[in-house]
Tab-separated table of C-alpha atoms and ligand atoms in Angstrom:
chain	number	residue	atom	x	y	z
A	237	MET	CA	13.551	-12.618	10.655
A	238	GLN	CA	17.036	-12.235	12.162
A	239	ASN	CA	19.577	-10.717	10.023
A	240	THR	CA	23.221	-12.281	9.845
A	241	ILE	CA	26.208	-10.188	9.577
A	242	LEU	CA	29.487	-11.511	8.851
A	243	LEU	CA	32.160	-9.323	10.935
A	244	VAL	CA	35.535	-9.178	9.863
A	245	GLU	CA	38.019	-7.392	11.966
A	246	ASP	CA	41.360	-8.424	13.170
A	247	GLU	CA	41.672	-6.169	16.178
A	248	LYS	CA	40.448	-8.558	18.785
A	249	GLY	CA	38.917	-5.652	21.127
A	250	LEU	CA	37.132	-4.146	18.344
A	251	LEU	CA	35.810	-7.620	17.181
A	252	ASP	CA	34.481	-8.589	20.476
A	253	SER	CA	32.967	-5.327	21.285
A	254	LEU	CA	31.232	-5.030	17.861
A	255	SER	CA	30.124	-8.628	18.031
A	256	THR	CA	28.562	-7.903	21.440
A	257	GLU	CA	26.837	-4.905	20.270
A	258	LEU	CA	25.337	-6.386	17.212
A	259	GLY	CA	24.270	-9.230	19.278
A	260	PHE	CA	22.282	-6.533	21.417
A	261	GLU	CA	20.727	-5.452	18.465
A	262	ASN	CA	19.478	-8.903	17.446
A	263	TYR	CA	21.798	-9.724	14.671
A	264	ASN	CA	23.339	-13.144	14.395
A	265	VAL	CA	26.991	-12.531	14.074
A	266	ILE	CA	29.584	-14.546	12.404
A	267	CYS	CA	33.233	-13.505	12.956
A	268	ALA	CA	36.361	-13.808	11.103
A	269	ALA	CA	39.815	-12.251	12.127
A	270	ASP	CA	41.677	-12.264	8.688
A	271	GLY	CA	40.887	-12.301	4.987
A	272	LEU	CA	41.176	-15.733	4.365
A	273	SER	CA	38.887	-17.044	6.944
A	274	ALA	CA	36.265	-14.335	6.132
A	275	LEU	CA	36.167	-15.844	2.547
A	276	ASP	CA	35.875	-19.141	4.322
A	277	GLN	CA	33.066	-18.211	6.296
A	278	PHE	CA	31.402	-16.532	3.611
A	279	GLN	CA	31.578	-19.604	1.307
A	280	LYS	CA	30.067	-21.675	4.462
A	281	ASN	CA	27.210	-19.166	5.226
A	282	LYS	CA	26.477	-17.261	2.236
A	283	GLU	CA	22.973	-18.190	1.962
A	284	LYS	CA	22.027	-16.665	5.341
A	285	ILE	CA	24.617	-13.613	5.409
A	286	ASN	CA	22.488	-10.444	4.933
A	287	LEU	CA	25.548	-7.906	5.140
A	288	ILE	CA	29.342	-7.861	5.867
A	289	LEU	CA	31.273	-5.492	7.952
A	290	LEU	CA	34.787	-5.757	6.492
A	291	ASP	CA	38.008	-4.233	7.861
A	292	TRP	CA	40.392	-2.856	5.501
A	293	MET	CA	43.743	-3.760	6.960
A	294	LEU	CA	43.663	-7.543	7.617
A	295	PRO	CA	46.331	-10.120	7.706
A	296	LYS	CA	46.623	-12.637	4.940
A	297	LEU	CA	44.285	-11.105	2.405
A	298	ASP	CA	43.364	-7.372	2.645
A	299	GLY	CA	39.645	-6.369	2.769
A	300	LEU	CA	39.917	-5.070	-0.631
A	301	GLY	CA	41.099	-8.300	-1.869
A	302	VAL	CA	38.055	-10.055	0.111
A	303	LEU	CA	35.593	-7.682	-1.332
A	304	ARG	CA	36.806	-8.428	-4.825
A	305	ARG	CA	36.429	-12.000	-4.601
A	306	ILE	CA	32.960	-11.873	-2.872
A	307	ARG	CA	31.804	-9.567	-5.440
A	308	LYS	CA	32.409	-12.048	-8.097
A	309	GLU	CA	29.562	-14.042	-6.883
A	310	SER	CA	27.349	-12.020	-4.595
A	311	GLN	CA	25.845	-8.511	-4.309
A	312	VAL	CA	25.519	-8.855	-0.457
A	313	PRO	CA	25.803	-5.326	1.033
A	314	VAL	CA	29.436	-4.513	2.261
A	315	ILE	CA	30.416	-1.800	4.652
A	316	MET	CA	33.913	-1.186	4.872
A	317	LEU	CA	35.718	-0.282	8.171
A	318	THR	CA	38.812	1.918	7.494
A	319	ALA	CA	41.251	3.199	10.022
A	320	ARG	CA	42.655	5.564	7.566
A	321	ASN	CA	40.687	8.738	6.569
A	322	TYR	CA	42.329	8.444	3.134
A	323	ILE	CA	40.272	9.263	0.287
A	324	GLY	CA	42.007	6.715	-2.095
A	325	ASP	CA	41.023	4.119	-0.017
A	326	LYS	CA	37.333	5.104	0.057
A	327	VAL	CA	37.469	5.316	-3.938
A	328	ALA	CA	39.116	1.939	-4.234
A	329	GLY	CA	36.449	0.476	-1.738
A	330	LEU	CA	33.653	2.019	-3.681
A	331	ASP	CA	35.182	1.124	-6.972
A	332	GLY	CA	35.673	-2.559	-5.519
A	333	GLY	CA	31.860	-2.610	-5.018
A	334	ALA	CA	31.447	-1.901	-1.316
A	335	ASP	CA	28.159	-0.276	-0.681
A	336	ASP	CA	29.531	2.277	2.024
A	337	TYR	CA	32.497	2.845	4.411
A	338	ILE	CA	32.944	4.107	7.972
A	339	THR	CA	36.257	5.615	9.458
A	340	LYS	CA	37.515	4.332	12.543
A	341	PRO	CA	36.877	5.511	15.189
A	342	PHE	CA	33.266	5.539	14.864
A	343	GLU	CA	30.191	5.704	17.026
A	344	ILE	CA	28.454	2.553	17.295
A	345	GLU	CA	25.052	4.233	16.645
A	346	GLU	CA	26.217	5.507	13.409
A	347	LEU	CA	27.364	2.092	12.326
A	348	LEU	CA	23.981	0.568	13.458
A	349	ALA	CA	22.086	3.259	11.360
A	350	ARG	CA	24.197	2.458	8.079
A	351	ILE	CA	23.660	-1.266	8.722
A	352	ARG	CA	19.859	-0.682	8.754
A	353	VAL	CA	20.088	1.341	5.750
A	354	ALA	CA	22.158	-1.185	3.838
A	355	ILE	CA	19.901	-4.039	4.735
A	356	ARG	CA	16.670	-2.291	4.079
A	357	ARG	CA	17.851	-1.230	0.499
A	358	VAL	CA	18.268	-4.834	-0.330
A	359	GLU	CA	14.845	-5.883	1.254
A	360	LYS	CA	13.302	-3.290	-1.119
A	361	GLN	CA	15.002	-4.495	-4.156
A	362	THR	CA	13.854	-7.991	-3.119
A	363	PHE	CA	10.489	-6.938	-2.702
A	364	LYS	CA	10.492	-5.016	-5.882
A	365	ASN	CA	11.740	-8.167	-8.040
A	366	ASP	CA	8.865	-10.297	-6.998
A	367	GLU	CA	6.071	-7.727	-7.141
A	368	ILE	CA	2.828	-9.312	-6.396
A	369	TYR	CA	0.415	-7.331	-4.597
A	370	LYS	CA	-2.704	-8.590	-2.974
A	371	ILE	CA	-5.675	-7.094	-1.113
A	372	GLU	CA	-8.831	-9.359	-0.330
A	373	ASN	CA	-9.643	-11.023	-3.310
A	374	LEU	CA	-7.728	-8.853	-5.587
A	375	ILE	CA	-4.092	-9.687	-6.856
A	376	LEU	CA	-1.928	-7.628	-9.144
A	377	ASN	CA	1.425	-9.198	-10.520
A	378	THR	CA	3.716	-6.601	-11.880
A	379	LYS	CA	5.758	-9.110	-13.701
A	380	THR	CA	3.002	-10.739	-15.800
A	381	HIS	CA	1.188	-7.557	-15.730
A	382	GLN	CA	-2.072	-9.325	-14.970
A	383	VAL	CA	-4.883	-8.329	-12.574
A	384	LEU	CA	-7.001	-11.331	-10.946
A	385	GLN	CA	-9.909	-10.965	-9.037
A	386	ASN	CA	-11.618	-13.928	-7.332
A	387	ASP	CA	-9.280	-15.831	-9.963
A	388	LYS	CA	-10.746	-14.189	-12.852
A	389	LYS	CA	-8.583	-12.032	-15.228
A	390	ILE	CA	-9.336	-8.380	-15.329
A	391	GLN	CA	-8.581	-6.690	-18.579
A	392	LEU	CA	-7.161	-3.023	-17.782
A	393	THR	CA	-5.660	-0.405	-19.879
A	394	GLN	CA	-1.963	0.436	-19.191
A	395	ARG	CA	-3.101	3.637	-17.421
A	396	GLU	CA	-5.641	1.863	-15.316
A	397	PHE	CA	-2.975	-0.807	-14.466
A	398	THR	CA	-0.404	1.838	-13.471
A	399	LEU	CA	-3.157	3.582	-11.448
A	400	LEU	CA	-3.822	0.316	-9.770
A	401	LYS	CA	-0.175	-0.513	-9.066
A	402	THR	CA	0.308	2.957	-7.536
A	403	LEU	CA	-2.493	2.680	-5.197
A	404	PHE	CA	-1.157	-0.958	-4.304
A	405	GLU	CA	2.277	0.610	-3.565
A	406	HIS	CA	0.564	2.936	-1.108
A	407	GLN	CA	-1.813	0.464	0.158
A	408	ASN	CA	-3.701	1.488	3.334
A	409	GLU	CA	-2.245	5.255	2.923
A	410	VAL	CA	-4.338	8.072	1.567
A	411	MET	CA	-2.974	9.357	-1.537
A	412	THR	CA	-3.963	12.987	-2.457
A	413	ARG	CA	-5.109	13.606	-6.119
A	414	ASP	CA	-1.977	15.462	-6.813
A	415	GLU	CA	0.286	12.544	-5.784
A	416	ILE	CA	-1.658	10.341	-8.008
A	417	LEU	CA	-1.537	12.590	-10.926
A	418	ASP	CA	2.483	12.985	-10.466
A	419	ILE	CA	3.119	9.247	-10.513
A	420	VAL	CA	0.619	7.978	-13.141
A	421	TRP	CA	0.397	11.061	-15.334
A	422	GLY	CA	3.914	12.668	-14.656
A	423	LYS	CA	4.823	15.892	-13.130
A	424	ASP	CA	4.564	17.384	-16.658
A	425	PHE	CA	0.835	16.739	-17.106
A	426	LEU	CA	-1.106	19.933	-17.899
A	427	GLY	CA	-4.636	18.683	-18.359
A	428	ASP	CA	-7.508	18.564	-16.084
A	429	PRO	CA	-6.819	16.986	-12.681
A	430	ASN	CA	-10.149	15.406	-12.619
A	431	ILE	CA	-8.854	12.800	-14.841
A	432	VAL	CA	-7.876	10.970	-11.602
A	433	ASP	CA	-11.563	10.709	-10.455
A	434	VAL	CA	-12.412	9.534	-14.031
A	435	TYR	CA	-9.839	6.786	-13.917
A	436	ILE	CA	-10.767	5.820	-10.277
A	437	ARG	CA	-14.314	5.402	-11.458
A	438	LEU	CA	-13.044	3.294	-14.495
A	439	LEU	CA	-11.321	1.065	-12.283
A	440	ARG	CA	-14.135	0.685	-9.771
A	441	ASN	CA	-16.344	-0.475	-12.510
A	442	LYS	CA	-14.006	-3.019	-13.540
A	443	LEU	CA	-13.108	-4.384	-10.223
A	444	GLU	CA	-16.022	-4.218	-7.979
A	445	CYS	CA	-19.252	-5.973	-7.981
A	446	PRO	CA	-22.041	-3.584	-6.537
A	447	ASP	CA	-22.526	-5.786	-3.617
A	448	LYS	CA	-18.934	-6.001	-2.615
A	449	LYS	CA	-17.541	-3.418	-0.342
A	450	LYS	CA	-15.386	-0.797	-2.074
A	451	LEU	CA	-11.505	-1.672	-2.257
A	452	ILE	CA	-10.664	1.984	-3.524
A	453	LYS	CA	-12.098	4.184	-1.006
A	454	THR	CA	-12.794	8.181	-1.576
A	455	ILE	CA	-11.246	9.977	1.255
A	456	ARG	CA	-13.499	13.276	0.910
A	457	GLY	CA	-11.394	16.348	0.473
A	458	VAL	CA	-8.256	14.628	0.363
A	459	GLY	CA	-7.789	11.776	-2.162
A	460	TYR	CA	-8.144	8.111	-2.525
A	461	SER	CA	-7.019	4.972	-0.629
A	462	LEU	CA	-6.799	1.237	-1.735
A	463	SER	CA	-7.607	-0.575	1.721
A	464	ASN	CA	-9.738	-3.262	3.072
A	465	GLU	CA	-10.716	-1.541	6.043
A	466	LYS	CA	-14.198	-0.667	6.746
B	741	CA	CA1	42.651	-4.120	10.863
């Protein structure tokens, strides 16, 4: 999906070159050259804006003013562009709710990297708020704490649920027994690491009919993997 960036910058040369570069990177760019038109563009396009690049020194309303107004209604990631390498600005910007700042002049590659990080962070959060995992006929919903297989509710203990959720979070990866132990039982766990194997067996018994292919696979000498590969 194409991400949209609201780019607010009053230096025309910089506005043009950034807009071109972001376009090359396949971002959809909306431009504004002063603080008030930035707010205006934000209101018109807030449903689709994924990130705002906001210059600090702007005509009509400065970047901090823009940021404060936007923060009253939105948590969209904001990266401040500041010309002055002045620590007070950075503190004020971060206090005002900026996610990141970059000091001019900057390398475009660095800016692009920060944009990717900021957008990815939001994508992760969005995903986490809506945690429904699915593999084949098996669904795990972390909001309702339910596990369904073929639309039938499966009763799991808290530990079994956490174990299955952990495997879902690393779907198609191989997890070692130690990794599973750290996440599900905690790093302080002092008991027998074979507890992992015991719980995997319990889960398998609850989840899988004997004639079905196994979703939780044993990777010999390594650990386990939740995957629908053969
Ligand atoms: Ca400026």
